[in-house]
Short mmCIF file of C-alpha atoms in Angstrom, two decimals:
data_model
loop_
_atom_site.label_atom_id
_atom_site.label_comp_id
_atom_site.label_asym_id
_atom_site.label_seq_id
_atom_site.Cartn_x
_atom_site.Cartn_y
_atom_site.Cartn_z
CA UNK A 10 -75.48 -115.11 13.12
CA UNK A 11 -78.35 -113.96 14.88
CA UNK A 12 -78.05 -110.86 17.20
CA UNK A 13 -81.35 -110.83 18.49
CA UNK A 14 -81.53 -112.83 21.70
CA UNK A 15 -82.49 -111.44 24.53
CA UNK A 16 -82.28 -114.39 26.99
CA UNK A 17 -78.66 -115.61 26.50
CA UNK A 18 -77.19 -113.13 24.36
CA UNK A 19 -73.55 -114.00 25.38
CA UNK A 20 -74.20 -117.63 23.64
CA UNK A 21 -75.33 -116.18 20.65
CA UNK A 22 -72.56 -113.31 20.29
CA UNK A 23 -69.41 -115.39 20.61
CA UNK A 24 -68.20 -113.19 23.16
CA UNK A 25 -64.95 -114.93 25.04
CA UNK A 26 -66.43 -115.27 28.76
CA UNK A 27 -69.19 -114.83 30.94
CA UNK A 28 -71.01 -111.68 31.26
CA UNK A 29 -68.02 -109.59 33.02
CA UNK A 30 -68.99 -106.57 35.58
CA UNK A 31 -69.14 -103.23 34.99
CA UNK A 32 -65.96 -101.91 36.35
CA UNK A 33 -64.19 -104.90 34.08
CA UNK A 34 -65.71 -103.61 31.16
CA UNK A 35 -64.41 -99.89 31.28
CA UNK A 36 -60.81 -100.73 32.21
CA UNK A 37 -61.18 -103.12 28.80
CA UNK A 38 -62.68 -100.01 27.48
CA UNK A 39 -59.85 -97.76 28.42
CA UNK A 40 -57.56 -100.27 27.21
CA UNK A 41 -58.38 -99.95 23.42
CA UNK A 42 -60.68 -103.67 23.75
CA UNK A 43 -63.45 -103.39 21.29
CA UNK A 44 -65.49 -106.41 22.43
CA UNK A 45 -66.10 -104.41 25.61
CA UNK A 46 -67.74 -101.64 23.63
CA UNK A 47 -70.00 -104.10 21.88
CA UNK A 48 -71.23 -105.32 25.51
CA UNK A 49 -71.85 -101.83 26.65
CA UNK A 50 -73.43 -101.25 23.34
CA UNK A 51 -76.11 -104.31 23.61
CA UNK A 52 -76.46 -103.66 27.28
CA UNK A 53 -77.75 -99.91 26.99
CA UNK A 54 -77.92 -99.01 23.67
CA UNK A 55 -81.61 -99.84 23.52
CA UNK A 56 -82.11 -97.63 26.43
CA UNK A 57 -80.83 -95.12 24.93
CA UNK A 58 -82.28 -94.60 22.21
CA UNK A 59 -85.90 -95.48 24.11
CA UNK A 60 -85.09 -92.19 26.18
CA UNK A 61 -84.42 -89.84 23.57
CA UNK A 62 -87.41 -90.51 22.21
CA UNK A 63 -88.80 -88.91 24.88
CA UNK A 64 -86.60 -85.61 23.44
CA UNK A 65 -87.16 -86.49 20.05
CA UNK A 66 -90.74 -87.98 18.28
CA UNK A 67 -88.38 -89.28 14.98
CA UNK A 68 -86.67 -92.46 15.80
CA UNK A 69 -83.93 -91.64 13.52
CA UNK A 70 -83.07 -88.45 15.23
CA UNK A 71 -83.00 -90.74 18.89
CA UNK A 72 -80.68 -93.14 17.28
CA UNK A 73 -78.85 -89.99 16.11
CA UNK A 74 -78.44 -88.89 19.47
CA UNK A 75 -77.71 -92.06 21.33
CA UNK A 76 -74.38 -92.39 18.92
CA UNK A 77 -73.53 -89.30 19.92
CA UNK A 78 -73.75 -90.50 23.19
CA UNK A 79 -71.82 -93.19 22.78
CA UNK A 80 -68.98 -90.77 21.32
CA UNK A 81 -69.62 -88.39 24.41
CA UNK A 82 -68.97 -91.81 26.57
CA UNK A 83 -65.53 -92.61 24.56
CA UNK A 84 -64.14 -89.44 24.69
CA UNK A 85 -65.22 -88.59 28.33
CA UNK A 86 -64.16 -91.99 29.53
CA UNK A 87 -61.26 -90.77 31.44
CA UNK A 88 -63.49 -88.38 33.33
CA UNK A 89 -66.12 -91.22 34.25
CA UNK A 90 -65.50 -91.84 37.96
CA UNK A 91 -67.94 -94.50 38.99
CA UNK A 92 -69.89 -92.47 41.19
CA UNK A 93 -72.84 -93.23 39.72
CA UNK A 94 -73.79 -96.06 37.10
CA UNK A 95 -72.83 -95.89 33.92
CA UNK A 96 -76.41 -96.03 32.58
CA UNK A 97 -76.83 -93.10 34.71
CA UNK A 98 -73.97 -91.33 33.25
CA UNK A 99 -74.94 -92.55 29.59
CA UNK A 100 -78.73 -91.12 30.04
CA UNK A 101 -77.30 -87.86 31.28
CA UNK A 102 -74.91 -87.64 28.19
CA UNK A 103 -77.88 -88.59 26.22
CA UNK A 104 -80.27 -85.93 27.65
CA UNK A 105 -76.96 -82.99 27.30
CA UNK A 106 -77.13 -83.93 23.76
CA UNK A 107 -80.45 -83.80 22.78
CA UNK A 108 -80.96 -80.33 24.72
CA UNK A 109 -77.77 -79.17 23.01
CA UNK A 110 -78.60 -80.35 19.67
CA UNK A 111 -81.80 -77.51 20.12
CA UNK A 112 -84.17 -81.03 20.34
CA UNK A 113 -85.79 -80.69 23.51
CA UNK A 114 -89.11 -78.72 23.59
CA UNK A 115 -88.67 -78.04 27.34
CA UNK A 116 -85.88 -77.91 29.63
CA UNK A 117 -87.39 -78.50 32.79
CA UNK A 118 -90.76 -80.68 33.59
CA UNK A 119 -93.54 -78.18 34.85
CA UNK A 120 -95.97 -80.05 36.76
CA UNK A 121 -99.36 -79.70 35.07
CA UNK A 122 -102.14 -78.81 37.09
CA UNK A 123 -104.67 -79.96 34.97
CA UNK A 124 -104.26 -82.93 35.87
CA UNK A 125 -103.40 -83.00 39.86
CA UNK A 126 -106.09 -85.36 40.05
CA UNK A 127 -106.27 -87.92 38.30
CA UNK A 128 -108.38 -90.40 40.14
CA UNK A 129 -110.47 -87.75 41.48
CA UNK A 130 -114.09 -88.85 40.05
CA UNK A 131 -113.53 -92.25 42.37
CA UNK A 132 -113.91 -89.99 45.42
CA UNK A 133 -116.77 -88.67 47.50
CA UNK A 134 -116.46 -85.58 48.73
CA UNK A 135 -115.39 -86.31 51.74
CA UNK A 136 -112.68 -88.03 50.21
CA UNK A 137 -114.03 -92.39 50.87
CA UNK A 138 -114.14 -94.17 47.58
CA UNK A 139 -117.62 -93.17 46.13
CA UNK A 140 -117.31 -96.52 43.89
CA UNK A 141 -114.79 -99.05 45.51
CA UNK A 142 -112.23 -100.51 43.00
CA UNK A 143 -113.53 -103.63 41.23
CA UNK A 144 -111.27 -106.36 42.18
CA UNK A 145 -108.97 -107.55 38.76
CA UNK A 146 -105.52 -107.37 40.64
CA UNK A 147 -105.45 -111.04 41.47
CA UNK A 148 -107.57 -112.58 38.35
CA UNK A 149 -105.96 -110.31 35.57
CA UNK A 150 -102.22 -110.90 36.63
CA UNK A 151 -101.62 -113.61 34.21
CA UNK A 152 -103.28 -111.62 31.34
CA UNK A 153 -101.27 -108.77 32.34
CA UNK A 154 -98.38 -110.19 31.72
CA UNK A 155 -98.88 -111.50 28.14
CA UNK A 156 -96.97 -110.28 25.28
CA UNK A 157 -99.72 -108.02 23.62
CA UNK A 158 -100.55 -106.35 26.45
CA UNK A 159 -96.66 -105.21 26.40
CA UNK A 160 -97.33 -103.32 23.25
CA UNK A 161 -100.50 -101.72 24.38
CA UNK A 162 -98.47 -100.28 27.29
CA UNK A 163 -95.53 -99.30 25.25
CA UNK A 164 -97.93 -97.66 23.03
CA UNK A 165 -99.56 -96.08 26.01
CA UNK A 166 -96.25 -94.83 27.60
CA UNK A 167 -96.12 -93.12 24.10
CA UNK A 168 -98.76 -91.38 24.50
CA UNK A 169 -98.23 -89.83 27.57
CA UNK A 170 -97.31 -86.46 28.63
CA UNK A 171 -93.67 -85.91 27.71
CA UNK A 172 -92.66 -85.23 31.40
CA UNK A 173 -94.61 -88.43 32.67
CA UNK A 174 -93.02 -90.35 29.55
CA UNK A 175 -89.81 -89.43 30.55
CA UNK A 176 -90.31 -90.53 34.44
CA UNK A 177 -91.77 -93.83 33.83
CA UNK A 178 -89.55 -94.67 31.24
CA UNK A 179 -86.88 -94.16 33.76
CA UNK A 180 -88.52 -95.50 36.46
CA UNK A 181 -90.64 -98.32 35.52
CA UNK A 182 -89.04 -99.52 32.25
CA UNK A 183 -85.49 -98.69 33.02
CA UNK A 184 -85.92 -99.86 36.81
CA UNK A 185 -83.38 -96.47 37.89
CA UNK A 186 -83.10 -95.72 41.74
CA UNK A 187 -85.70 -92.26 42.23
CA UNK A 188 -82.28 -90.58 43.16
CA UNK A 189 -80.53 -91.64 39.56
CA UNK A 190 -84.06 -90.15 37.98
CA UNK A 191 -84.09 -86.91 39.43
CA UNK A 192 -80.08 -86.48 38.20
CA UNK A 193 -80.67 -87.37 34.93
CA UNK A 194 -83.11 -85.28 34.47
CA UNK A 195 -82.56 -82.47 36.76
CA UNK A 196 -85.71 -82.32 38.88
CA UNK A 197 -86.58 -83.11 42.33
CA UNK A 198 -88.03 -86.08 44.12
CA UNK A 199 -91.15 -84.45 44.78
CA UNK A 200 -91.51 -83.58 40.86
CA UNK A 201 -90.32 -86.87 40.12
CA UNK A 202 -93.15 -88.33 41.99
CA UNK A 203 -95.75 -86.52 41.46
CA UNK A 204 -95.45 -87.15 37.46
CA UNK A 205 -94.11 -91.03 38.11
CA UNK A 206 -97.78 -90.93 40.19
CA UNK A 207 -99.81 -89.76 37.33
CA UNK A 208 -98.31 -91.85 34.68
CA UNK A 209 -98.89 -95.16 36.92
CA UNK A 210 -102.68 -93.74 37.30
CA UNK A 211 -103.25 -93.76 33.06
CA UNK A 212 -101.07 -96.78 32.56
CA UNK A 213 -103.32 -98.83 35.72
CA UNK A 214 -106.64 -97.29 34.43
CA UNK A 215 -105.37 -98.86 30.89
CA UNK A 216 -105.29 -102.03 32.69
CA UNK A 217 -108.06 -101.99 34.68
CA UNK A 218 -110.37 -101.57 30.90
CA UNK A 219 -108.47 -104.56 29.57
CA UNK A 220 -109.12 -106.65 32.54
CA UNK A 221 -112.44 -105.55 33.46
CA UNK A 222 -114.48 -105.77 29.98
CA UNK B 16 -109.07 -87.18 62.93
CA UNK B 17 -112.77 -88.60 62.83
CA UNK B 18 -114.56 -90.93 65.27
CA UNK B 19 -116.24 -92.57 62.71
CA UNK B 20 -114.59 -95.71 63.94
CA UNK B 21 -113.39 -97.71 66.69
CA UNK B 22 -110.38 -98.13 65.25
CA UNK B 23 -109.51 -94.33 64.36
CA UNK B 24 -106.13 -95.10 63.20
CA UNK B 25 -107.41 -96.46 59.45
CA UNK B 26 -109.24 -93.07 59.29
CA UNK B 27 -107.06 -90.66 60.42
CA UNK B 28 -106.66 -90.88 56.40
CA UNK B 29 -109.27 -90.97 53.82
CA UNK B 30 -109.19 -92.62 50.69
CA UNK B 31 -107.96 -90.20 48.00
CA UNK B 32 -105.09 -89.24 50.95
CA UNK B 33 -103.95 -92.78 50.67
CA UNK B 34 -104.52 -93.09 46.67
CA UNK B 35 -102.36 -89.98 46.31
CA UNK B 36 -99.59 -91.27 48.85
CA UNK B 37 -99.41 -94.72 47.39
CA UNK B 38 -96.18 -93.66 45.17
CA UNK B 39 -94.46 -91.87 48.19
CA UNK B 40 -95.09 -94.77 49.75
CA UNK B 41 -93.73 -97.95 47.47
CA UNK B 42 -90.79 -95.45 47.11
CA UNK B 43 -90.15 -95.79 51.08
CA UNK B 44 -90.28 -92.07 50.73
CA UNK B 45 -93.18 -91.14 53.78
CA UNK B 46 -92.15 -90.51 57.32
CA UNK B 47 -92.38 -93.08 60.07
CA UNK B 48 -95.85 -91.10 61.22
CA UNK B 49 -97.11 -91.26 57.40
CA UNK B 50 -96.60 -94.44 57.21
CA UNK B 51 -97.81 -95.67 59.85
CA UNK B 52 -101.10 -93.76 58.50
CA UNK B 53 -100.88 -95.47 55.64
CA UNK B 54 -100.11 -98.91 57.08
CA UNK B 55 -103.13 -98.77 59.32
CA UNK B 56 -105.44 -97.50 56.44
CA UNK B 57 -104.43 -99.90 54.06
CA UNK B 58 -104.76 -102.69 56.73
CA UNK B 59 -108.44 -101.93 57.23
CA UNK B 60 -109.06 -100.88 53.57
CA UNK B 61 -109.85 -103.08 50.93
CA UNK B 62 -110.39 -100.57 48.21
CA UNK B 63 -107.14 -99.50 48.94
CA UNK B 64 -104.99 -102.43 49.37
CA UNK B 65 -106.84 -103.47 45.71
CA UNK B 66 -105.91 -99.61 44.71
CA UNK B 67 -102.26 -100.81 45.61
CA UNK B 68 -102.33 -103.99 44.23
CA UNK B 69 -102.82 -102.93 41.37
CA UNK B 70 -100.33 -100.13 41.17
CA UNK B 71 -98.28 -103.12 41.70
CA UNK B 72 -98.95 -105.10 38.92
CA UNK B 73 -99.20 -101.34 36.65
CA UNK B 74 -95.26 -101.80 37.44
CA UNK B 75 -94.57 -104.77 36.42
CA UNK B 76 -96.54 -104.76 33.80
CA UNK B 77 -94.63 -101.21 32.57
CA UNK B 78 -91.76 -103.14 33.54
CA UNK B 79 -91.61 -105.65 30.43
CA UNK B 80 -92.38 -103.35 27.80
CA UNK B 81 -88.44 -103.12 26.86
CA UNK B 82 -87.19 -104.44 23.71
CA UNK B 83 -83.45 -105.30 24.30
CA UNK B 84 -82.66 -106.46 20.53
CA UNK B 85 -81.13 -104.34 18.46
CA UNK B 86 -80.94 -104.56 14.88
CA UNK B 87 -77.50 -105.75 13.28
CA UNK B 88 -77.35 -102.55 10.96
CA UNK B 89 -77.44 -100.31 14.24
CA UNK B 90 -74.87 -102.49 15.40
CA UNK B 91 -72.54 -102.44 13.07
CA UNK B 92 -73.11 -98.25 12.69
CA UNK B 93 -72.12 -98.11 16.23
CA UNK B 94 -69.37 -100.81 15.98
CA UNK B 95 -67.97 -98.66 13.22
CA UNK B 96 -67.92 -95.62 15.34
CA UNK B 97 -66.15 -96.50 17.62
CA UNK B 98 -63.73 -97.70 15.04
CA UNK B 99 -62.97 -94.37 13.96
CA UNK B 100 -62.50 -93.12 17.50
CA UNK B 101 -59.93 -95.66 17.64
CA UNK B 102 -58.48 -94.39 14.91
CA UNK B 103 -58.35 -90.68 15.57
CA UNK B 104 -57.90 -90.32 18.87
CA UNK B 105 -54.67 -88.80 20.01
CA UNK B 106 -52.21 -91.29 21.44
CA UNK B 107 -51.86 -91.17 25.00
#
């Protein structure tokens, strides 16, 4: 059987109904129902372990601590009170553990001030654009959208500045509410912003050379 | 404020103001009198609105880099985990 669907993966995994809520699943949970885990496990897991590797540059040690995650989540599930998602609650278990497990270079997310502008050569000095933007928003969209240029911009998001990796993972790829962001990873909105800003900048100046050659 | 304009309202910002408010502002996060700024800049502005449009697309784009699929082996590991939590946690 193949687990690697992403479109329909309830066809494809034999599970016994349709995709079932949230709330649903951790009452099964509670209840000792194992198919529930699996459904929590192919709903986030990926996630997960995409985070930590924002804590961690070895992909074994992120899958290392996204099962300990998943162990934090079982034995904290009594404590788990819904008040905010569960991915929420599973990316702050998965950020505990990798600052607990001595992984994390840096606690908190200094802004860097070397680069507070990033756009800044576009201006005049008077602050008008000294060389409007070339116009590749409406051409480029389709080519934007094509399956290689998804692995240029993972690649890219790599590459970035761990704070602004971890804020547009969260962000962007993850699609988390700014307030979820800033819990997880215990900064404020401004912060949050301010790197979310910069790492839109590299990833649309990326862009901009693929669509503009 | 300048007076470079008759319609002052698109320049009561420059450029690089707007640029460096155009996260604050897809978040919803300006005030009413920021955005309104913003709103009347960007309605006048063509370098901007591009500026935004593509911030747009830099989002969406970002937005389908995920790869859901994970591989059976990590599966099973996990599947087997919680297994043994099954198995050794106290009975309630």
């Amino acid at each position: 059987m193949r687990l690697t669907i992403t479109t329909d993966p309830e066809d494809v995994r034999g599970y016994s109904s349709p995709d079932p809520g949230e709330g649903e699943l951790l009452g099964r949970l509670r209840a000792g129902d194992e198919e529930a885990f699996a459904r929590l496990v192919d709903r986030h897991h990926a996630a997960m372990v995409r985070f930590a590797r924002g804590y961690v540059r070895s992909p074994a040690v992120a899958e290392e601590v996204a099962q300990d995650a998943w162990l934090g989540l079982l034995r904290g599930l009594d404590r788990f009170e819904g008040r905010s998602s569960l991915r929420t609650w599973l990316f702050r278990i998965v950020a505990n553990r990798a600052i607990s497990a001595g992984l994390h270079e840096r606690q908190h997310l200094p802004v860097d001030d070397s680069e507070l502008e990033e756009d800044g050569g576009r201006f005049s000095q008077d602050g008008w654009w000294a060389t409007p933007p070339v116009h590749w928003a409406d051409e480029a969209v389709d080519r934007m959208v094509a399956p290689e240029q998804a692995a240029r911009v993972r690649q890219l998001v790599e590459e970035l500045p761990h704070a602004q990796r971890q804020v547009v993972t969260l962000r962007d790829v993850e699609g988390l509410p700014s307030a979820d962001v800033c819990r997880i990873l215990g900064i404020s909105e401004g912060n949050q912003r301010v790197l979310l800003h910069r790492a839109r900048a590299r990833i649309r100046r990326h862009l901009e050379q693929e669509a503009v050659w | 404020m300048t007076t470079r304009n008759a319609k002052p309202d698109a320049h009561d910002i420059t450029c690089r103001q707007a640029v460096s408010l155009m996260t604050d502002y897809l978040d919803d996060a300006l005030g009413p009198d920021d955005r309104a700024l913003m709103e009347a800049h960007l309605a006048e502005c063509e370098g901007c609105a591009e500026h935004l449009r593509q911030i747009r697309i830099t989002v969406a784009v970002t937005g389908r880099i995920r790869e859901e699929d994970l591989a059976p082996a990590v599966r099973d590991d996990l599947m087997d985990l919680y297994r043994r939590w099954r198995r050794d946690r106290p009975a309630s």
